Amino acid sequence: QVQLVESGGGLVRSGGSLTLSCVASRRLFRVNRMGWYRQAPGKQREFVTKIHDDGFKNYADFVKGRFTISKDNAKNTVYLQMNDLKPEDTAVYSCNVVEIRPGERPKEYWGQGTQVTVSS
């Protein structure tokens, strides 16, 4: 089992920046992908970005050019650098990891989330 703990959320003014971190509780064997999702009040959770084991990155259109995902395999950590934040970015941001262990089906893990609030 893997616990994912996010940090770095908070309150920021429109146009500001935040960096989120997500740390896994143990060394991950092989990570298929690591990503970030968000859920705003009254809305469904939506995809934000992900990074694959080969480093390839995907971004939702609404964050392209503003958010950057990165990872540090040695630290079992994935980051989300968020620039030029807008009020509509207000949400709980959760990290997601898919791990592949030999002889097992891929397992998906979720963090509890960290609140990001952007004031206008």
mmCIF file of N, CA and C in Angstrom:
data_model
loop_
_atom_site.group_PDB
_atom_site.id
_atom_site.type_symbol
_atom_site.label_atom_id
_atom_site.label_comp_id
_atom_site.label_asym_id
_atom_site.label_seq_id
_atom_site.Cartn_x
_atom_site.Cartn_y
_atom_site.Cartn_z
ATOM 1 N N GLN A 1 0.839 -1.193 0.000
ATOM 2 C CA GLN A 1 0.000 0.000 0.000
ATOM 3 C C GLN A 1 0.877 1.247 0.000
ATOM 4 N N VAL A 2 0.385 2.289 -0.601
ATOM 5 C CA VAL A 2 1.118 3.551 -0.677
ATOM 6 C C VAL A 2 0.212 4.677 -0.202
ATOM 7 N N GLN A 3 0.735 5.485 0.696
ATOM 8 C CA GLN A 3 0.031 6.715 1.073
ATOM 9 C C GLN A 3 0.674 7.883 0.335
ATOM 10 N N LEU A 4 -0.152 8.734 -0.201
ATOM 11 C CA LEU A 4 0.317 9.937 -0.894
ATOM 12 C C LEU A 4 -0.093 11.149 -0.070
ATOM 13 N N VAL A 5 0.867 12.008 0.198
ATOM 14 C CA VAL A 5 0.596 13.192 1.008
ATOM 15 C C VAL A 5 0.940 14.436 0.210
ATOM 16 N N GLU A 6 -0.080 15.263 -0.018
ATOM 17 C CA GLU A 6 0.118 16.510 -0.736
ATOM 18 C C GLU A 6 0.380 17.657 0.242
ATOM 19 N N SER A 7 1.071 18.640 -0.253
ATOM 20 C CA SER A 7 1.310 19.854 0.521
ATOM 21 C C SER A 7 1.523 21.012 -0.453
ATOM 22 N N GLY A 8 1.499 22.218 0.107
ATOM 23 C CA GLY A 8 1.781 23.390 -0.702
ATOM 24 C C GLY A 8 0.580 24.210 -1.089
ATOM 25 N N GLY A 9 -0.612 23.727 -0.758
ATOM 26 C CA GLY A 9 -1.799 24.501 -1.079
ATOM 27 C C GLY A 9 -1.915 25.719 -0.180
ATOM 28 N N GLY A 10 -2.874 26.562 -0.500
ATOM 29 C CA GLY A 10 -3.088 27.755 0.314
ATOM 30 C C GLY A 10 -3.907 28.784 -0.414
ATOM 31 N N LEU A 11 -3.883 29.987 0.131
ATOM 32 C CA LEU A 11 -4.624 31.114 -0.430
ATOM 33 C C LEU A 11 -3.648 32.028 -1.163
ATOM 34 N N VAL A 12 -3.993 32.387 -2.378
ATOM 35 C CA VAL A 12 -3.129 33.241 -3.183
ATOM 36 C C VAL A 12 -3.996 34.182 -4.011
ATOM 37 N N ARG A 13 -3.453 35.334 -4.315
ATOM 38 C CA ARG A 13 -4.182 36.291 -5.147
ATOM 39 C C ARG A 13 -4.111 35.889 -6.617
ATOM 40 N N SER A 14 -5.074 36.337 -7.360
ATOM 41 C CA SER A 14 -5.080 36.095 -8.800
ATOM 42 C C SER A 14 -3.766 36.570 -9.419
ATOM 43 N N GLY A 15 -3.183 35.744 -10.265
ATOM 44 C CA GLY A 15 -1.897 36.052 -10.860
ATOM 45 C C GLY A 15 -0.714 35.503 -10.088
ATOM 46 N N GLY A 16 -0.969 35.006 -8.909
ATOM 47 C CA GLY A 16 0.085 34.478 -8.056
ATOM 48 C C GLY A 16 0.482 33.054 -8.428
ATOM 49 N N SER A 17 1.385 32.517 -7.627
ATOM 50 C CA SER A 17 1.936 31.185 -7.897
ATOM 51 C C SER A 17 1.934 30.330 -6.635
ATOM 52 N N LEU A 18 1.841 29.051 -6.855
ATOM 53 C CA LEU A 18 1.982 28.059 -5.794
ATOM 54 C C LEU A 18 2.680 26.833 -6.369
ATOM 55 N N THR A 19 3.371 26.116 -5.497
ATOM 56 C CA THR A 19 3.954 24.837 -5.894
ATOM 57 C C THR A 19 3.436 23.755 -4.966
ATOM 58 N N LEU A 20 2.793 22.770 -5.545
ATOM 59 C CA LEU A 20 2.290 21.638 -4.789
ATOM 60 C C LEU A 20 3.289 20.491 -4.845
ATOM 61 N N SER A 21 3.336 19.735 -3.765
ATOM 62 C CA SER A 21 4.180 18.541 -3.717
ATOM 63 C C SER A 21 3.324 17.356 -3.295
ATOM 64 N N CYS A 22 3.720 16.198 -3.763
ATOM 65 C CA CYS A 22 3.043 14.956 -3.384
ATOM 66 C C CYS A 22 4.123 13.910 -3.149
ATOM 67 N N VAL A 23 4.184 13.428 -1.916
ATOM 68 C CA VAL A 23 5.221 12.471 -1.534
ATOM 69 C C VAL A 23 4.592 11.116 -1.255
ATOM 70 N N ALA A 24 5.197 10.085 -1.805
ATOM 71 C CA ALA A 24 4.745 8.723 -1.531
ATOM 72 C C ALA A 24 5.403 8.214 -0.258
ATOM 73 N N SER A 25 4.669 7.358 0.455
ATOM 74 C CA SER A 25 5.135 6.902 1.773
ATOM 75 C C SER A 25 6.244 5.865 1.696
ATOM 76 N N ARG A 26 6.449 5.311 0.522
ATOM 77 C CA ARG A 26 7.545 4.357 0.359
ATOM 78 C C ARG A 26 8.080 4.476 -1.053
ATOM 79 N N ARG A 27 9.210 3.854 -1.250
ATOM 80 C CA ARG A 27 9.802 3.830 -2.572
ATOM 81 C C ARG A 27 8.871 3.091 -3.524
ATOM 82 N N LEU A 28 8.644 3.691 -4.654
ATOM 83 C CA LEU A 28 7.764 3.102 -5.645
ATOM 84 C C LEU A 28 8.569 2.208 -6.565
ATOM 85 N N PHE A 29 7.986 1.062 -6.902
ATOM 86 C CA PHE A 29 8.728 0.106 -7.706
ATOM 87 C C PHE A 29 8.904 0.626 -9.128
ATOM 88 N N ARG A 30 7.849 0.666 -9.850
ATOM 89 C CA ARG A 30 7.873 1.266 -11.184
ATOM 90 C C ARG A 30 6.606 2.080 -11.334
ATOM 91 N N VAL A 31 6.775 3.327 -11.654
ATOM 92 C CA VAL A 31 5.631 4.221 -11.748
ATOM 93 C C VAL A 31 5.218 4.365 -13.204
ATOM 94 N N ASN A 32 4.007 3.974 -13.478
ATOM 95 C CA ASN A 32 3.489 4.136 -14.830
ATOM 96 C C ASN A 32 3.238 5.597 -15.124
ATOM 97 N N ARG A 33 2.611 6.257 -14.158
ATOM 98 C CA ARG A 33 2.372 7.690 -14.325
ATOM 99 C C ARG A 33 2.060 8.305 -12.967
ATOM 100 N N MET A 34 2.304 9.599 -12.886
ATOM 101 C CA MET A 34 1.973 10.398 -11.708
ATOM 102 C C MET A 34 1.232 11.619 -12.226
ATOM 103 N N GLY A 35 0.216 12.014 -11.500
ATOM 104 C CA GLY A 35 -0.549 13.130 -12.021
ATOM 105 C C GLY A 35 -1.274 13.912 -10.956
ATOM 106 N N TRP A 36 -1.929 14.959 -11.415
ATOM 107 C CA TRP A 36 -2.716 15.825 -10.544
ATOM 108 C C TRP A 36 -4.127 15.975 -11.124
ATOM 109 N N TYR A 37 -5.087 15.937 -10.216
ATOM 110 C CA TYR A 37 -6.482 16.184 -10.545
ATOM 111 C C TYR A 37 -7.000 17.241 -9.581
ATOM 112 N N ARG A 38 -8.119 17.826 -9.919
ATOM 113 C CA ARG A 38 -8.696 18.819 -9.013
ATOM 114 C C ARG A 38 -10.212 18.711 -9.000
ATOM 115 N N GLN A 39 -10.776 19.146 -7.893
ATOM 116 C CA GLN A 39 -12.225 19.148 -7.755
ATOM 117 C C GLN A 39 -12.662 20.435 -7.087
ATOM 118 N N ALA A 40 -13.438 21.204 -7.819
ATOM 119 C CA ALA A 40 -13.993 22.438 -7.290
ATOM 120 C C ALA A 40 -15.342 22.143 -6.639
ATOM 121 N N PRO A 41 -15.777 22.992 -5.732
ATOM 122 C CA PRO A 41 -17.062 22.764 -5.065
ATOM 123 C C PRO A 41 -18.202 22.617 -6.072
ATOM 124 N N GLY A 42 -18.979 21.564 -5.893
ATOM 125 C CA GLY A 42 -20.129 21.351 -6.760
ATOM 126 C C GLY A 42 -19.803 20.810 -8.132
ATOM 127 N N LYS A 43 -18.535 20.501 -8.368
ATOM 128 C CA LYS A 43 -18.136 19.993 -9.682
ATOM 129 C C LYS A 43 -17.477 18.630 -9.545
ATOM 130 N N GLN A 44 -17.397 17.930 -10.660
ATOM 131 C CA GLN A 44 -16.721 16.643 -10.653
ATOM 132 C C GLN A 44 -15.211 16.840 -10.713
ATOM 133 N N ARG A 45 -14.516 15.824 -10.256
ATOM 134 C CA ARG A 45 -13.059 15.868 -10.326
ATOM 135 C C ARG A 45 -12.630 15.886 -11.792
ATOM 136 N N GLU A 46 -11.613 16.697 -12.073
ATOM 137 C CA GLU A 46 -11.139 16.797 -13.440
ATOM 138 C C GLU A 46 -9.631 16.638 -13.507
ATOM 139 N N PHE A 47 -9.194 16.148 -14.644
ATOM 140 C CA PHE A 47 -7.775 15.946 -14.904
ATOM 141 C C PHE A 47 -7.089 17.288 -15.080
ATOM 142 N N VAL A 48 -5.882 17.392 -14.496
ATOM 143 C CA VAL A 48 -5.073 18.600 -14.651
ATOM 144 C C VAL A 48 -3.833 18.301 -15.482
ATOM 145 N N THR A 49 -3.050 17.338 -15.024
ATOM 146 C CA THR A 49 -1.813 17.011 -15.722
ATOM 147 C C THR A 49 -1.285 15.665 -15.254
ATOM 148 N N LYS A 50 -0.434 15.043 -16.069
ATOM 149 C CA LYS A 50 0.218 13.805 -15.672
ATOM 150 C C LYS A 50 1.565 13.702 -16.358
ATOM 151 N N ILE A 51 2.439 12.933 -15.730
ATOM 152 C CA ILE A 51 3.748 12.684 -16.295
ATOM 153 C C ILE A 51 3.973 11.175 -16.303
ATOM 154 N N HIS A 52 4.392 10.670 -17.438
ATOM 155 C CA HIS A 52 4.578 9.238 -17.590
ATOM 156 C C HIS A 52 5.983 8.824 -17.168
ATOM 157 N N ASP A 53 6.211 7.525 -17.105
ATOM 158 C CA ASP A 53 7.510 7.058 -16.626
ATOM 159 C C ASP A 53 8.639 7.449 -17.567
ATOM 160 N N ASP A 54 8.322 7.703 -18.814
ATOM 161 C CA ASP A 54 9.365 8.133 -19.753
ATOM 162 C C ASP A 54 9.521 9.651 -19.777
ATOM 163 N N GLY A 55 8.763 10.322 -18.928
ATOM 164 C CA GLY A 55 8.873 11.774 -18.839
ATOM 165 C C GLY A 55 7.883 12.541 -19.688
ATOM 166 N N PHE A 56 7.134 11.841 -20.518
ATOM 167 C CA PHE A 56 6.153 12.517 -21.351
ATOM 168 C C PHE A 56 5.056 13.120 -20.472
ATOM 169 N N LYS A 57 4.646 14.333 -20.824
ATOM 170 C CA LYS A 57 3.669 15.058 -20.017
ATOM 171 C C LYS A 57 2.402 15.371 -20.804
ATOM 172 N N ASN A 58 1.293 15.301 -20.115
ATOM 173 C CA ASN A 58 0.016 15.732 -20.668
ATOM 174 C C ASN A 58 -0.550 16.839 -19.781
ATOM 175 N N TYR A 59 -1.198 17.800 -20.404
ATOM 176 C CA TYR A 59 -1.827 18.881 -19.663
ATOM 177 C C TYR A 59 -3.245 19.108 -20.175
ATOM 178 N N ALA A 60 -4.117 19.450 -19.245
ATOM 179 C CA ALA A 60 -5.440 19.913 -19.650
ATOM 180 C C ALA A 60 -5.282 21.257 -20.340
ATOM 181 N N ASP A 61 -6.137 21.531 -21.278
ATOM 182 C CA ASP A 61 -6.011 22.773 -22.044
ATOM 183 C C ASP A 61 -6.054 24.009 -21.146
ATOM 184 N N PHE A 62 -6.834 23.953 -20.082
ATOM 185 C CA PHE A 62 -7.013 25.144 -19.263
ATOM 186 C C PHE A 62 -5.789 25.483 -18.405
ATOM 187 N N VAL A 63 -4.771 24.626 -18.386
ATOM 188 C CA VAL A 63 -3.570 24.942 -17.607
ATOM 189 C C VAL A 63 -2.309 25.031 -18.468
ATOM 190 N N LYS A 64 -2.440 24.755 -19.751
ATOM 191 C CA LYS A 64 -1.269 24.798 -20.621
ATOM 192 C C LYS A 64 -0.629 26.191 -20.594
ATOM 193 N N GLY A 65 0.673 26.175 -20.399
ATOM 194 C CA GLY A 65 1.409 27.428 -20.354
ATOM 195 C C GLY A 65 1.456 28.065 -18.976
ATOM 196 N N ARG A 66 0.656 27.549 -18.047
ATOM 197 C CA ARG A 66 0.634 28.113 -16.694
ATOM 198 C C ARG A 66 1.145 27.126 -15.644
ATOM 199 N N PHE A 67 0.815 25.851 -15.808
ATOM 200 C CA PHE A 67 1.200 24.832 -14.835
ATOM 201 C C PHE A 67 2.292 23.941 -15.430
ATOM 202 N N THR A 68 3.157 23.459 -14.534
ATOM 203 C CA THR A 68 4.221 22.543 -14.956
ATOM 204 C C THR A 68 4.322 21.397 -13.962
ATOM 205 N N ILE A 69 4.278 20.184 -14.475
ATOM 206 C CA ILE A 69 4.450 19.008 -13.629
ATOM 207 C C ILE A 69 5.888 18.525 -13.743
ATOM 208 N N SER A 70 6.413 18.043 -12.619
ATOM 209 C CA SER A 70 7.745 17.466 -12.616
ATOM 210 C C SER A 70 7.784 16.401 -11.533
ATOM 211 N N LYS A 71 8.840 15.617 -11.540
ATOM 212 C CA LYS A 71 8.956 14.553 -10.548
ATOM 213 C C LYS A 71 10.399 14.368 -10.156
ATOM 214 N N ASP A 72 10.570 13.811 -8.975
ATOM 215 C CA ASP A 72 11.890 13.439 -8.478
ATOM 216 C C ASP A 72 11.780 11.988 -8.043
ATOM 217 N N ASN A 73 12.230 11.079 -8.877
ATOM 218 C CA ASN A 73 12.074 9.663 -8.578
ATOM 219 C C ASN A 73 12.802 9.270 -7.295
ATOM 220 N N ALA A 74 13.936 9.872 -7.057
ATOM 221 C CA ALA A 74 14.705 9.530 -5.858
ATOM 222 C C ALA A 74 13.958 9.898 -4.581
ATOM 223 N N LYS A 75 13.119 10.910 -4.678
ATOM 224 C CA LYS A 75 12.356 11.368 -3.505
ATOM 225 C C LYS A 75 10.915 10.884 -3.536
ATOM 226 N N ASN A 76 10.583 10.083 -4.541
ATOM 227 C CA ASN A 76 9.200 9.580 -4.668
ATOM 228 C C ASN A 76 8.202 10.730 -4.627
ATOM 229 N N THR A 77 8.518 11.789 -5.314
ATOM 230 C CA THR A 77 7.734 13.019 -5.214
ATOM 231 C C THR A 77 7.372 13.540 -6.604
ATOM 232 N N VAL A 78 6.153 14.033 -6.700
ATOM 233 C CA VAL A 78 5.715 14.725 -7.909
ATOM 234 C C VAL A 78 5.313 16.142 -7.509
ATOM 235 N N TYR A 79 5.633 17.083 -8.374
ATOM 236 C CA TYR A 79 5.387 18.494 -8.100
ATOM 237 C C TYR A 79 4.433 19.086 -9.129
ATOM 238 N N LEU A 80 3.775 20.142 -8.710
ATOM 239 C CA LEU A 80 2.947 20.909 -9.643
ATOM 240 C C LEU A 80 3.230 22.382 -9.397
ATOM 241 N N GLN A 81 3.941 22.986 -10.332
ATOM 242 C CA GLN A 81 4.207 24.418 -10.282
ATOM 243 C C GLN A 81 3.066 25.129 -10.986
ATOM 244 N N MET A 82 2.389 26.001 -10.248
ATOM 245 C CA MET A 82 1.227 26.698 -10.792
ATOM 246 C C MET A 82 1.509 28.196 -10.823
ATOM 247 N N ASN A 83 1.508 28.754 -12.006
ATOM 248 C CA ASN A 83 1.733 30.189 -12.195
ATOM 249 C C ASN A 83 0.488 30.848 -12.771
ATOM 250 N N ASP A 84 0.432 32.151 -12.627
ATOM 251 C CA ASP A 84 -0.686 32.926 -13.179
ATOM 252 C C ASP A 84 -2.024 32.316 -12.760
ATOM 253 N N LEU A 85 -2.167 32.060 -11.483
ATOM 254 C CA LEU A 85 -3.375 31.423 -10.992
ATOM 255 C C LEU A 85 -4.587 32.339 -11.149
ATOM 256 N N LYS A 86 -5.725 31.708 -11.398
ATOM 257 C CA LYS A 86 -6.973 32.416 -11.606
ATOM 258 C C LYS A 86 -8.000 31.929 -10.589
ATOM 259 N N PRO A 87 -9.011 32.736 -10.297
ATOM 260 C CA PRO A 87 -10.036 32.298 -9.347
ATOM 261 C C PRO A 87 -10.661 30.955 -9.730
ATOM 262 N N GLU A 88 -10.795 30.697 -11.010
ATOM 263 C CA GLU A 88 -11.379 29.427 -11.441
ATOM 264 C C GLU A 88 -10.471 28.223 -11.202
ATOM 265 N N ASP A 89 -9.234 28.473 -10.773
ATOM 266 C CA ASP A 89 -8.343 27.374 -10.397
ATOM 267 C C ASP A 89 -8.599 26.911 -8.965
ATOM 268 N N THR A 90 -9.458 27.618 -8.253
ATOM 269 C CA THR A 90 -9.777 27.239 -6.878
ATOM 270 C C THR A 90 -10.380 25.843 -6.846
ATOM 271 N N ALA A 91 -9.761 24.952 -6.060
ATOM 272 C CA ALA A 91 -10.200 23.561 -5.987
ATOM 273 C C ALA A 91 -9.336 22.815 -4.981
ATOM 274 N N VAL A 92 -9.738 21.597 -4.698
ATOM 275 C CA VAL A 92 -8.881 20.666 -3.965
ATOM 276 C C VAL A 92 -8.081 19.895 -5.006
ATOM 277 N N TYR A 93 -6.770 19.962 -4.875
ATOM 278 C CA TYR A 93 -5.878 19.300 -5.821
ATOM 279 C C TYR A 93 -5.369 17.999 -5.201
ATOM 280 N N SER A 94 -5.528 16.911 -5.935
ATOM 281 C CA SER A 94 -5.123 15.596 -5.450
ATOM 282 C C SER A 94 -4.131 14.966 -6.416
ATOM 283 N N CYS A 95 -3.168 14.283 -5.857
ATOM 284 C CA CYS A 95 -2.224 13.585 -6.725
ATOM 285 C C CYS A 95 -2.662 12.138 -6.917
ATOM 286 N N ASN A 96 -2.185 11.570 -7.976
ATOM 287 C CA ASN A 96 -2.575 10.236 -8.409
ATOM 288 C C ASN A 96 -1.336 9.519 -8.923
ATOM 289 N N VAL A 97 -1.152 8.305 -8.482
ATOM 290 C CA VAL A 97 0.015 7.525 -8.892
ATOM 291 C C VAL A 97 -0.437 6.138 -9.312
ATOM 292 N N VAL A 98 0.089 5.656 -10.412
ATOM 293 C CA VAL A 98 -0.151 4.283 -10.843
ATOM 294 C C VAL A 98 1.179 3.553 -10.792
ATOM 295 N N GLU A 99 1.217 2.524 -9.950
ATOM 296 C CA GLU A 99 2.434 1.748 -9.754
ATOM 297 C C GLU A 99 2.279 0.372 -10.380
ATOM 298 N N ILE A 100 3.347 -0.114 -10.969
ATOM 299 C CA ILE A 100 3.352 -1.449 -11.548
ATOM 300 C C ILE A 100 4.411 -2.282 -10.840
ATOM 301 N N ARG A 101 3.968 -3.376 -10.231
ATOM 302 C CA ARG A 101 4.886 -4.295 -9.573
ATOM 303 C C ARG A 101 4.873 -5.606 -10.342
ATOM 304 N N PRO A 102 5.995 -6.315 -10.401
ATOM 305 C CA PRO A 102 6.069 -7.550 -11.184
ATOM 306 C C PRO A 102 4.999 -8.556 -10.772
ATOM 307 N N GLY A 103 4.340 -9.113 -11.752
ATOM 308 C CA GLY A 103 3.347 -10.145 -11.487
ATOM 309 C C GLY A 103 2.040 -9.626 -10.932
ATOM 310 N N GLU A 104 1.894 -8.330 -10.840
ATOM 311 C CA GLU A 104 0.667 -7.759 -10.282
ATOM 312 C C GLU A 104 0.016 -6.811 -11.277
ATOM 313 N N ARG A 105 -1.266 -6.610 -11.106
ATOM 314 C CA ARG A 105 -1.955 -5.620 -11.926
ATOM 315 C C ARG A 105 -1.566 -4.223 -11.449
ATOM 316 N N PRO A 106 -1.576 -3.257 -12.356
ATOM 317 C CA PRO A 106 -1.271 -1.887 -11.931
ATOM 318 C C PRO A 106 -2.198 -1.440 -10.812
ATOM 319 N N LYS A 107 -1.632 -0.729 -9.848
ATOM 320 C CA LYS A 107 -2.416 -0.215 -8.731
ATOM 321 C C LYS A 107 -2.402 1.301 -8.756
ATOM 322 N N GLU A 108 -3.557 1.854 -8.484
ATOM 323 C CA GLU A 108 -3.721 3.306 -8.516
ATOM 324 C C GLU A 108 -3.924 3.817 -7.097
ATOM 325 N N TYR A 109 -3.221 4.887 -6.779
ATOM 326 C CA TYR A 109 -3.319 5.486 -5.451
ATOM 327 C C TYR A 109 -3.685 6.959 -5.574
ATOM 328 N N TRP A 110 -4.410 7.427 -4.555
ATOM 329 C CA TRP A 110 -4.822 8.828 -4.506
ATOM 330 C C TRP A 110 -4.427 9.452 -3.183
ATOM 331 N N GLY A 111 -4.053 10.714 -3.242
ATOM 332 C CA GLY A 111 -3.832 11.469 -2.030
ATOM 333 C C GLY A 111 -5.135 12.058 -1.523
ATOM 334 N N GLN A 112 -5.076 12.648 -0.332
ATOM 335 C CA GLN A 112 -6.269 13.237 0.273
ATOM 336 C C GLN A 112 -6.598 14.603 -0.320
ATOM 337 N N GLY A 113 -5.598 15.233 -0.868
ATOM 338 C CA GLY A 113 -5.831 16.523 -1.504
ATOM 339 C C GLY A 113 -5.356 17.694 -0.671
ATOM 340 N N THR A 114 -5.076 18.776 -1.369
ATOM 341 C CA THR A 114 -4.698 20.023 -0.719
ATOM 342 C C THR A 114 -5.500 21.160 -1.352
ATOM 343 N N GLN A 115 -5.986 22.049 -0.501
ATOM 344 C CA GLN A 115 -6.866 23.118 -0.975
ATOM 345 C C GLN A 115 -6.066 24.260 -1.585
ATOM 346 N N VAL A 116 -6.474 24.670 -2.752
ATOM 347 C CA VAL A 116 -5.919 25.857 -3.406
ATOM 348 C C VAL A 116 -7.062 26.850 -3.590
ATOM 349 N N THR A 117 -6.876 28.034 -3.048
ATOM 350 C CA THR A 117 -7.899 29.079 -3.170
ATOM 351 C C THR A 117 -7.268 30.313 -3.792
ATOM 352 N N VAL A 118 -7.863 30.782 -4.869
ATOM 353 C CA VAL A 118 -7.341 31.950 -5.574
ATOM 354 C C VAL A 118 -8.369 33.064 -5.472
ATOM 355 N N SER A 119 -7.944 34.163 -4.872
ATOM 356 C CA SER A 119 -8.849 35.301 -4.715
ATOM 357 C C SER A 119 -8.681 36.270 -5.884
ATOM 358 N N SER A 120 -9.766 36.949 -6.181
ATOM 359 C CA SER A 120 -9.723 37.887 -7.309
ATOM 360 C C SER A 120 -9.271 39.269 -6.888
#
